[in-house]
JSON list of C-alpha atoms in Angstrom, two decimals:
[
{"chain": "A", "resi": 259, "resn": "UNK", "atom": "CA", "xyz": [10.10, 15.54, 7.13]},
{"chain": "A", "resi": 260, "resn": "UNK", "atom": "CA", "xyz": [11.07, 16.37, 4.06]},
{"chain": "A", "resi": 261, "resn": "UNK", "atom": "CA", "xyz": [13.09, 13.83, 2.06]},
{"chain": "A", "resi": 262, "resn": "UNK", "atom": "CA", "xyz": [15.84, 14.72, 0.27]},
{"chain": "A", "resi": 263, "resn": "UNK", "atom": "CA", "xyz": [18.57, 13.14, -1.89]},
{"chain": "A", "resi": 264, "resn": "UNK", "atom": "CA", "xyz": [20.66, 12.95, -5.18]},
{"chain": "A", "resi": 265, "resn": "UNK", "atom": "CA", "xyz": [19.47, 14.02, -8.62]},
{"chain": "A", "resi": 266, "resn": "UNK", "atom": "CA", "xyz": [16.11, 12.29, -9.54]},
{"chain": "A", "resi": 267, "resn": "UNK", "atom": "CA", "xyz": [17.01, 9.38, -11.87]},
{"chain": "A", "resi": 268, "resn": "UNK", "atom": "CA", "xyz": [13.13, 8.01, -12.49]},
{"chain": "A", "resi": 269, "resn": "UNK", "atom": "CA", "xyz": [9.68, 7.97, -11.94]},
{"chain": "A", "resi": 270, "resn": "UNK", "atom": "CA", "xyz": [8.19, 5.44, -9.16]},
{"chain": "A", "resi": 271, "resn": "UNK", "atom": "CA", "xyz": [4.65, 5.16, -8.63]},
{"chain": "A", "resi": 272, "resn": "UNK", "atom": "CA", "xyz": [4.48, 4.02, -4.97]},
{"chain": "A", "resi": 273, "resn": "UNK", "atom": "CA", "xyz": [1.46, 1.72, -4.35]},
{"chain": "A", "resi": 274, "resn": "UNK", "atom": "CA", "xyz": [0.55, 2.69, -0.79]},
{"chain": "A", "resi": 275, "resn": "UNK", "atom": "CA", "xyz": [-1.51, 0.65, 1.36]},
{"chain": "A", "resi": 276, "resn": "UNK", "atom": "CA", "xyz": [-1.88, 2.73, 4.04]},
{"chain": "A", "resi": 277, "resn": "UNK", "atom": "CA", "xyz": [0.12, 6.26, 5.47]},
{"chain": "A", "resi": 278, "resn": "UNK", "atom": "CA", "xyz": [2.11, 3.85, 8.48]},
{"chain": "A", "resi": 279, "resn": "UNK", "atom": "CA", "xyz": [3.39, 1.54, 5.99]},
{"chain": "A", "resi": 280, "resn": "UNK", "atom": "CA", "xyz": [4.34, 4.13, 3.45]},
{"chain": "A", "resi": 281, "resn": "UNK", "atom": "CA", "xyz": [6.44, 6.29, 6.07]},
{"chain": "A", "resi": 282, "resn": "UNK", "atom": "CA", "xyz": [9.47, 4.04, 5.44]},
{"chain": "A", "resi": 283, "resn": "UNK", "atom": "CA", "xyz": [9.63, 3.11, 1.74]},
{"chain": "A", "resi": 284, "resn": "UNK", "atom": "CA", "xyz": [8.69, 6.61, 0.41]},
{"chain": "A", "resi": 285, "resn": "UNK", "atom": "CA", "xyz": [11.44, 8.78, 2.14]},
{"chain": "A", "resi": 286, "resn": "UNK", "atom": "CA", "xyz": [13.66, 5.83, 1.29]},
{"chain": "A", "resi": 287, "resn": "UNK", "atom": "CA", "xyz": [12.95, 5.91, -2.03]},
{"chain": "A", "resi": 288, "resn": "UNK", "atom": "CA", "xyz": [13.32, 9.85, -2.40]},
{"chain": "A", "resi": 289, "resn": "UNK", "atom": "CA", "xyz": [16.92, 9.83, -0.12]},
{"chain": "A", "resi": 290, "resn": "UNK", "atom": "CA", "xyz": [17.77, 7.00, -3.38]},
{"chain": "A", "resi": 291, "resn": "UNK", "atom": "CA", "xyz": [17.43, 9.76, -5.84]},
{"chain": "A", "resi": 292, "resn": "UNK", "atom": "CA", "xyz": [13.96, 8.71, -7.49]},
{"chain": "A", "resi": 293, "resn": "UNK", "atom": "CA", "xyz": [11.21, 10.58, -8.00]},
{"chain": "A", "resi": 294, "resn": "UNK", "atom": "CA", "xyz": [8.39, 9.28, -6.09]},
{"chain": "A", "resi": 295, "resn": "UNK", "atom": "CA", "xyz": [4.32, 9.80, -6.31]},
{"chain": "A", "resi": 296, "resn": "UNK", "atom": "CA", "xyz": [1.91, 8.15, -3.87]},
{"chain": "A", "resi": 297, "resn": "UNK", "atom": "CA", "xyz": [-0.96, 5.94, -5.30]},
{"chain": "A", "resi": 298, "resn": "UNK", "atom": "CA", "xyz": [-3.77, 5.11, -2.65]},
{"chain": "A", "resi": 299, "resn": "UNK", "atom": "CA", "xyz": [-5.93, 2.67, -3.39]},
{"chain": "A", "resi": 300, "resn": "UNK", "atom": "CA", "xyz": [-8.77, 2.00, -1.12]},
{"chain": "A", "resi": 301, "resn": "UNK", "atom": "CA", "xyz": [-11.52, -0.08, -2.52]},
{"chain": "A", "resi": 302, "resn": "UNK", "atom": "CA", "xyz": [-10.60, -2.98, -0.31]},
{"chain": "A", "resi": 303, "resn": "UNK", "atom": "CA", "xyz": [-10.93, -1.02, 2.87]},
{"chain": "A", "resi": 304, "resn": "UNK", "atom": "CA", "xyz": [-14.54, -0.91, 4.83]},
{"chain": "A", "resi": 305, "resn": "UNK", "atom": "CA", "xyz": [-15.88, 1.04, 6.44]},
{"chain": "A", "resi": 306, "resn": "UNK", "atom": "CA", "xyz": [-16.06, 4.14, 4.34]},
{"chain": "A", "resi": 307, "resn": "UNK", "atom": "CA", "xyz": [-15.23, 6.27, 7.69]},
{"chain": "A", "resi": 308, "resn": "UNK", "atom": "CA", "xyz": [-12.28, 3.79, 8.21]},
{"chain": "A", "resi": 309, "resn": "UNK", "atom": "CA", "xyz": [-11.22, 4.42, 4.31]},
{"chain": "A", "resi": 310, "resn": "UNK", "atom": "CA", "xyz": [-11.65, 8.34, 4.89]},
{"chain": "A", "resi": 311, "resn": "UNK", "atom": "CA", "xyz": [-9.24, 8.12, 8.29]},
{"chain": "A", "resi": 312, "resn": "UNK", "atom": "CA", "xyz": [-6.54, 5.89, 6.01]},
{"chain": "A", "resi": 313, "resn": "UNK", "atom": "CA", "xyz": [-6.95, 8.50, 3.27]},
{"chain": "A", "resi": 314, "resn": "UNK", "atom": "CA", "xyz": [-6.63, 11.55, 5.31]},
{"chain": "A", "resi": 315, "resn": "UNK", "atom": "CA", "xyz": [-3.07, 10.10, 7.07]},
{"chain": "A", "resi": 316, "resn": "UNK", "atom": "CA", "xyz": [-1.90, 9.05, 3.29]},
{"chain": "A", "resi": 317, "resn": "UNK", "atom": "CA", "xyz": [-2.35, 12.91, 2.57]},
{"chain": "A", "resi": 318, "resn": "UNK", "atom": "CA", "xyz": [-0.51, 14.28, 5.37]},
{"chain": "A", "resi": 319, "resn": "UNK", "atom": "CA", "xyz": [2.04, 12.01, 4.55]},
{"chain": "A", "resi": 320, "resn": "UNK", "atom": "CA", "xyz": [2.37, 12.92, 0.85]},
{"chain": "A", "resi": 321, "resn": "UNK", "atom": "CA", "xyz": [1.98, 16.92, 2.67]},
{"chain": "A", "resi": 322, "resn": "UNK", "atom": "CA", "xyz": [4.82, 16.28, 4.94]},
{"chain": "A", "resi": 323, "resn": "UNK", "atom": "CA", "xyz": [7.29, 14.34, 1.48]},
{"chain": "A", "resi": 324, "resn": "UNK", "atom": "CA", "xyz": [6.42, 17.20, -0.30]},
{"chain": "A", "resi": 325, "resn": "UNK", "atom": "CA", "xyz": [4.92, 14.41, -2.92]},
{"chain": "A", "resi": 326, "resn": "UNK", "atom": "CA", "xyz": [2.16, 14.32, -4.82]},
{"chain": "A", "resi": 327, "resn": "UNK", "atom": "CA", "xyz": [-0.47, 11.34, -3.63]},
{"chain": "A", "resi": 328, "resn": "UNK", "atom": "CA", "xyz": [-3.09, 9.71, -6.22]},
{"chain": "A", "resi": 329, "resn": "UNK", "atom": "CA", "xyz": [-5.98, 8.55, -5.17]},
{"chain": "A", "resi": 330, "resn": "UNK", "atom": "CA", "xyz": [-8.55, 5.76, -6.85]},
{"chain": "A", "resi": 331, "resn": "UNK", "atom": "CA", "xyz": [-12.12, 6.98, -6.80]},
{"chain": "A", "resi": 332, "resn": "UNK", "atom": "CA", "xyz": [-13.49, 4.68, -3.65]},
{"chain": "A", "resi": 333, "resn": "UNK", "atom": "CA", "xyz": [-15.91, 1.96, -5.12]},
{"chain": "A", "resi": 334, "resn": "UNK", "atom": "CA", "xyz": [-16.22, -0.95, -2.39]},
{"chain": "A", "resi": 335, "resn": "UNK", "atom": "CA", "xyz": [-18.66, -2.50, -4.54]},
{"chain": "A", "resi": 336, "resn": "UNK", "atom": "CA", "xyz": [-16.69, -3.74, -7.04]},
{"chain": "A", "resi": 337, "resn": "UNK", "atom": "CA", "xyz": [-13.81, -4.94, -4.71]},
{"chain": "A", "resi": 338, "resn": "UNK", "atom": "CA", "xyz": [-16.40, -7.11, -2.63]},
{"chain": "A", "resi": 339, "resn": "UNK", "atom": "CA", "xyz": [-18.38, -8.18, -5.77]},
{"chain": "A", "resi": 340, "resn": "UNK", "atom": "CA", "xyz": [-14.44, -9.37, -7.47]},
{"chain": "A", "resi": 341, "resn": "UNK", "atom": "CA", "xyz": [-14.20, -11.22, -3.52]},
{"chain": "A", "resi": 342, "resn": "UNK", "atom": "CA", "xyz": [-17.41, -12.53, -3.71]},
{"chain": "A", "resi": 343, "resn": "UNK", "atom": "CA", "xyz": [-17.29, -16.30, -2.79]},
{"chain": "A", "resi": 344, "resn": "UNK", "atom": "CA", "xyz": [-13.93, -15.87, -0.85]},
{"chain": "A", "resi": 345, "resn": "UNK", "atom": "CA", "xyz": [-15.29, -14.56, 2.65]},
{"chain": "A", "resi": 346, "resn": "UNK", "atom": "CA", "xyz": [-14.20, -17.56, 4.32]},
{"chain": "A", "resi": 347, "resn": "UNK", "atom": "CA", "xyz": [-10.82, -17.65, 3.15]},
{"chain": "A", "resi": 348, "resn": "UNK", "atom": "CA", "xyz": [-8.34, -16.86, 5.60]},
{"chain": "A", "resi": 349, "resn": "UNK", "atom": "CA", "xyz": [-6.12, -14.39, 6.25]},
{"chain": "A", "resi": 350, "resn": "UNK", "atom": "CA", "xyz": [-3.60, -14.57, 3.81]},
{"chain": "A", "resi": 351, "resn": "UNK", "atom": "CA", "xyz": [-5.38, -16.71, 1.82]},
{"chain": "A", "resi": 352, "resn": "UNK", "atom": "CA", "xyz": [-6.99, -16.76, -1.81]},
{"chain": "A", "resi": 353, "resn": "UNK", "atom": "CA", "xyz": [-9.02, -13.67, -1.04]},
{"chain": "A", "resi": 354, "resn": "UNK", "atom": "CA", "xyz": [-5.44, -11.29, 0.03]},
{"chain": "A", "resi": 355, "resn": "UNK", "atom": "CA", "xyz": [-3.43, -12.76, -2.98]},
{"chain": "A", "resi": 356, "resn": "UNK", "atom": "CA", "xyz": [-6.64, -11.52, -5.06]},
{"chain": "A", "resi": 357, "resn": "UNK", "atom": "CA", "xyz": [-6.71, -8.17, -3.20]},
{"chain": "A", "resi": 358, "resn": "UNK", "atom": "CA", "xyz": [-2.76, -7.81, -3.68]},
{"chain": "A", "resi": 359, "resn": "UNK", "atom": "CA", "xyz": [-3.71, -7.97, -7.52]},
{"chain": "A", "resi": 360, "resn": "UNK", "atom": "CA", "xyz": [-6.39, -6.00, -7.56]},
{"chain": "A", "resi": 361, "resn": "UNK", "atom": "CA", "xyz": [-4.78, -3.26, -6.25]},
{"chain": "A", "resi": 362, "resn": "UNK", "atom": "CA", "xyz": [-1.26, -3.75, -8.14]},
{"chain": "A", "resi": 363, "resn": "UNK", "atom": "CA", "xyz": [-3.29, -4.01, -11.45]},
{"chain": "A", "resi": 364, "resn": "UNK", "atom": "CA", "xyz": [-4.80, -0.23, -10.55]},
{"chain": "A", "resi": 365, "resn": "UNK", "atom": "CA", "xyz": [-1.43, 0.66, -9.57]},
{"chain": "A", "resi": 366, "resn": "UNK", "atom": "CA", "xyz": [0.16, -0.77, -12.58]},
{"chain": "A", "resi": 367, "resn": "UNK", "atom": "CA", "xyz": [-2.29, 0.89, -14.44]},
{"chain": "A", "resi": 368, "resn": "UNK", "atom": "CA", "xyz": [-1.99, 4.33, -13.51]},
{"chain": "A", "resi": 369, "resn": "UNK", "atom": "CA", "xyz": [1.72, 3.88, -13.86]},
{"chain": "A", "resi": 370, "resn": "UNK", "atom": "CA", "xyz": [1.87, 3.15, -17.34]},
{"chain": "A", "resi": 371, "resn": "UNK", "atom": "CA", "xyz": [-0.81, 5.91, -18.19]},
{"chain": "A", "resi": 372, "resn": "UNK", "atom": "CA", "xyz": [1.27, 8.76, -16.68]},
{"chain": "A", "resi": 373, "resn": "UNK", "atom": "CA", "xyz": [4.17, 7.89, -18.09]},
{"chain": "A", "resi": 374, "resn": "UNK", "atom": "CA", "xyz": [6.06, 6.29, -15.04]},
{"chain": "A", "resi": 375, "resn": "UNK", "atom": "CA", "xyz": [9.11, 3.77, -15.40]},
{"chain": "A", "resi": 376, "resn": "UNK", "atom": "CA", "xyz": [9.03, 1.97, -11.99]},
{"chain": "A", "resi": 377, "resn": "UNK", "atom": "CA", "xyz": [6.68, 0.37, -9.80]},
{"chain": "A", "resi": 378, "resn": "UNK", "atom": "CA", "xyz": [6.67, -0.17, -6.03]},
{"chain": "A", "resi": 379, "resn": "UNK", "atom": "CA", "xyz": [4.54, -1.22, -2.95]},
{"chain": "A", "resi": 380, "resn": "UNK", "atom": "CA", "xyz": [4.58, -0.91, 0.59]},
{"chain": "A", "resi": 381, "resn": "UNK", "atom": "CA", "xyz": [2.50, -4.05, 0.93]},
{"chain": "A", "resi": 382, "resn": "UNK", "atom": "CA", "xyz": [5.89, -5.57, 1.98]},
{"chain": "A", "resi": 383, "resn": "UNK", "atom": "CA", "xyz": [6.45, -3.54, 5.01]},
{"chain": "A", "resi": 384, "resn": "UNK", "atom": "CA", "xyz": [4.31, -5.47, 6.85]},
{"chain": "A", "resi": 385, "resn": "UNK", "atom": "CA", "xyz": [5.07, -8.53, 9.06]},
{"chain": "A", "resi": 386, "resn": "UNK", "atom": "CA", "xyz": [1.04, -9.70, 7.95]},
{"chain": "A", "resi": 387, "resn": "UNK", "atom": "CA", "xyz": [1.99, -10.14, 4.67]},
{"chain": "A", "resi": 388, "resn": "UNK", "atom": "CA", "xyz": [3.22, -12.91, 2.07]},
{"chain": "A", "resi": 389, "resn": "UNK", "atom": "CA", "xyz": [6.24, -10.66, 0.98]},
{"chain": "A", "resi": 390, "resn": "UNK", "atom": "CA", "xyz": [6.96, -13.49, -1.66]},
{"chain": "A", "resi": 391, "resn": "UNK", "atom": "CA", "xyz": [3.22, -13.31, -3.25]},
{"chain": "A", "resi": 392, "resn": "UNK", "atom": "CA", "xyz": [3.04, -9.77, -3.40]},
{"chain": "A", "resi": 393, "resn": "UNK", "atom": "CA", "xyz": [6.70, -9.39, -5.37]},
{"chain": "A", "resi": 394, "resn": "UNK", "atom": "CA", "xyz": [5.16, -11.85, -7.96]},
{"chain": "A", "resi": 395, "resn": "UNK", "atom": "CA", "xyz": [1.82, -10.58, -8.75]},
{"chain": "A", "resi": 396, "resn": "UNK", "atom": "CA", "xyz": [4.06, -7.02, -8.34]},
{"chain": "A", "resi": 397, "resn": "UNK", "atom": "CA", "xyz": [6.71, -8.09, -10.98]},
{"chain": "A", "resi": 398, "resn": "UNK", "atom": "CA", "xyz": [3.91, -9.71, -13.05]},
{"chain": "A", "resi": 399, "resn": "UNK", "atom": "CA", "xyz": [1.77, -6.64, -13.39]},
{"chain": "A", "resi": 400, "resn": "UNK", "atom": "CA", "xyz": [4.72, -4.45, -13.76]},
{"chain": "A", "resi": 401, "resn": "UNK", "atom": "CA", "xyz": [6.52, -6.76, -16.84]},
{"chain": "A", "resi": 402, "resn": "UNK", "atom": "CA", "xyz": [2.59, -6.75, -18.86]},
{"chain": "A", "resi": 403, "resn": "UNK", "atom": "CA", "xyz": [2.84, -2.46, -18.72]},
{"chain": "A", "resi": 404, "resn": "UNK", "atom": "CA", "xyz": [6.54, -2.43, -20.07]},
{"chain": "A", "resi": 405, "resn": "UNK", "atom": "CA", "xyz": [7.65, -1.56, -16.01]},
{"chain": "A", "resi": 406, "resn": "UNK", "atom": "CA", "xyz": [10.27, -2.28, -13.47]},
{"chain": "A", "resi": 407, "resn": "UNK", "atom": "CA", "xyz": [9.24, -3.74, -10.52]},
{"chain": "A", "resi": 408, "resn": "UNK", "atom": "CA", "xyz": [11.08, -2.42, -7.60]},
{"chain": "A", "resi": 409, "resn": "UNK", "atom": "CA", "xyz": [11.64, -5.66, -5.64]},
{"chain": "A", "resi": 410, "resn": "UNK", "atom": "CA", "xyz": [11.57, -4.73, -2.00]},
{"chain": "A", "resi": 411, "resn": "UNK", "atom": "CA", "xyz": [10.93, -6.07, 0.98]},
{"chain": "A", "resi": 412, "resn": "UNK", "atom": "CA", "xyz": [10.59, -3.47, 3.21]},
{"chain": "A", "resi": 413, "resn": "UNK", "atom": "CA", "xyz": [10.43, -4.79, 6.65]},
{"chain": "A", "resi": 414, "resn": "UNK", "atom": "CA", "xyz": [13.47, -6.17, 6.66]},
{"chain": "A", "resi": 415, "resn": "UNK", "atom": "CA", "xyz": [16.11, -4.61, 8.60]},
{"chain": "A", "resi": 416, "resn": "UNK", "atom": "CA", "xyz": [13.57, -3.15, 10.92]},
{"chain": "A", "resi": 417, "resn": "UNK", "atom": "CA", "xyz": [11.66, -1.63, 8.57]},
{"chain": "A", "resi": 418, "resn": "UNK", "atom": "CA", "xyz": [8.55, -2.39, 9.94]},
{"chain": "A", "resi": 419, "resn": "UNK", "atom": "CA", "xyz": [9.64, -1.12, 13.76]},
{"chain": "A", "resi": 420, "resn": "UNK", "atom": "CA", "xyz": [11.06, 2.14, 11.85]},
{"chain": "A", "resi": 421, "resn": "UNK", "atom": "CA", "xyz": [7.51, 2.63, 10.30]},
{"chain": "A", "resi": 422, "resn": "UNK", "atom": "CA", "xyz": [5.53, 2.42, 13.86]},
{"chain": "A", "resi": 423, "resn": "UNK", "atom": "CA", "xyz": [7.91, 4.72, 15.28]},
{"chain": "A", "resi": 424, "resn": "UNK", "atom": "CA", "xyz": [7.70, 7.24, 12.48]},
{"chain": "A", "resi": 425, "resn": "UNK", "atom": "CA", "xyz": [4.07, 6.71, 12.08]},
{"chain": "A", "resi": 426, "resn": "UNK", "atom": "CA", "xyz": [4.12, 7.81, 15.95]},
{"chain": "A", "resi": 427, "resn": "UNK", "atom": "CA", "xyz": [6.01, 11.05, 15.57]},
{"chain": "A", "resi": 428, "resn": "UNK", "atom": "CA", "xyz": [3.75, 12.28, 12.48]},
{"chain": "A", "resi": 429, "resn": "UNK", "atom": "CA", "xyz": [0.75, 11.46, 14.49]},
{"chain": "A", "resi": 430, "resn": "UNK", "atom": "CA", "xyz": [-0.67, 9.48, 12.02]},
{"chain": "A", "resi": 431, "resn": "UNK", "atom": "CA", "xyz": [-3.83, 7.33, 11.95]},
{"chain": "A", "resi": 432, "resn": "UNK", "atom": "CA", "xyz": [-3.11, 4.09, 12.76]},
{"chain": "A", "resi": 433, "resn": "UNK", "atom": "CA", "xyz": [-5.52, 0.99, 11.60]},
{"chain": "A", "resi": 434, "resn": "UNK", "atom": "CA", "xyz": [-6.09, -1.68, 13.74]},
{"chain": "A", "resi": 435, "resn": "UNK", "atom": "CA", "xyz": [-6.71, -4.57, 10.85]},
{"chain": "A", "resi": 436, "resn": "UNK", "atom": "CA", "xyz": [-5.71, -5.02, 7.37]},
{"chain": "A", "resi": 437, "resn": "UNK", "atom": "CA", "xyz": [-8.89, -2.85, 5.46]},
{"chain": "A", "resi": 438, "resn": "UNK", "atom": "CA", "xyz": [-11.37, -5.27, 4.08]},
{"chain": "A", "resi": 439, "resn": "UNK", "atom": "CA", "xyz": [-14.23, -6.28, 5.94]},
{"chain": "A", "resi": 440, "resn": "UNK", "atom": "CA", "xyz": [-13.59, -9.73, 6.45]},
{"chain": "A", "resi": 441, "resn": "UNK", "atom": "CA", "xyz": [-10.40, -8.55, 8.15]},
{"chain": "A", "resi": 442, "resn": "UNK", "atom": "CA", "xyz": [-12.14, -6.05, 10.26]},
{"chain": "A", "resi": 443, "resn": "UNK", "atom": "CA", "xyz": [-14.78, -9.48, 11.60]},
{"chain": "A", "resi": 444, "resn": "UNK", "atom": "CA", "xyz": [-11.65, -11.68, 11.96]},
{"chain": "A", "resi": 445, "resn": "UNK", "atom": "CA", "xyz": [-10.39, -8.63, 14.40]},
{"chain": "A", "resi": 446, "resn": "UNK", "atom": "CA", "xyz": [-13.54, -8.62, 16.54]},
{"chain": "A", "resi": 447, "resn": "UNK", "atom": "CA", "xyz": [-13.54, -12.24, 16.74]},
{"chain": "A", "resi": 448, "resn": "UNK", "atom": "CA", "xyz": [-10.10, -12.26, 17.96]},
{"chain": "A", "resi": 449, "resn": "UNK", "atom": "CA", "xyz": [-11.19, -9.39, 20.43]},
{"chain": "A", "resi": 450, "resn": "UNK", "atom": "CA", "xyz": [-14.22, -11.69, 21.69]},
{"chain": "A", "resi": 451, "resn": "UNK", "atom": "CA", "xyz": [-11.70, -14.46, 22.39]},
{"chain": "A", "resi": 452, "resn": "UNK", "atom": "CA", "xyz": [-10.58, -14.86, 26.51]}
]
């Protein structure tokens, strides 16, 4: 599935959440003409087998672009000690804006060290998500580095449906809940429920 397209016109450092949501914003990005590297960020995600299944499909993913994928060194201890006191936030709530941050600041980060022009996510691919928080905090962190933020909201047009589907035919791992492990309880309870 190689992704092809005009001339490259500038680096993007693609935040990806996962390999499902990144099967949609990454080839669109390359058929666009940018050059595009993966940036998986993890420390949010619980269990470590569950972050090791995410991080597998995120490099057959970056295999099958042809891309090369960065990956944060996994350390779940600082993610849930940065949480701590937010457990019993909702879904959505304090606790995700934080984690949207948190993992837009490492992006951002690694961006600006390697020399990269543009910023992107593919947070916004999914239906779960504040689209409208996650552009903020995104255009925030990118403006403090000297970046552009690549304002996208990637589920529209059937973005989201496109990424299931093609997320189907690569055979990749799909999660079941968001990452952290507060998401992974509110799953079971919901599971419990008649």
């Amino acid at each position: 599935m190689k992704a092809t397209g005009p001339e490259t016109k500038e680096k993007v450092l693609l935040h990806l959440c996962c390999a499902p949501d990144g099967t949609v914003p990454w080839p669109d990005l390359l058929a666009e003409g940018y050059a595009v590297e993966g940036f998986f960020y993890g420390n949010n995600i619980h269990p470590e087998e569950e972050f090791r299944r995410r991080l597998d499909a995120a490099r057959i993913l970056a295999s099958s672009l042809g891309c090369p994928l960065h990956v944060l060194s996994y350390d779940p201890q600082s993610w849930i000690e940065t949480t701590r006191g937010l457990a019993r936030e909702p879904e959505g709530g304090a606790r995700c804006l934080l984690c949207f941050r948190l993992q837009l600041e490492a992006a951002g980060d690694l961006a600006g060290s390697l020399g990269f022009s543009l910023l992107a996510t593919t947070l916004t691919i999914s239906p779960h998500k504040d689209v409208t928080a996650v552009n903020a905090v995104g255009r925030e962190v990118a403006a403090r580095r000297g970046l552009v933020w690549l304002d996208r909201i990637w589920r529209k047009g059937g973005g989201f449906v496109r990424s299931v589907a093609e997320s189907r035919r690569l055979a990749l791992y799909r999660q079941k809940y968001c990452g952290c492990l507060y998401s992974l309880r509110g799953d079971e309870d919901r599971e419990k429920k008649p």
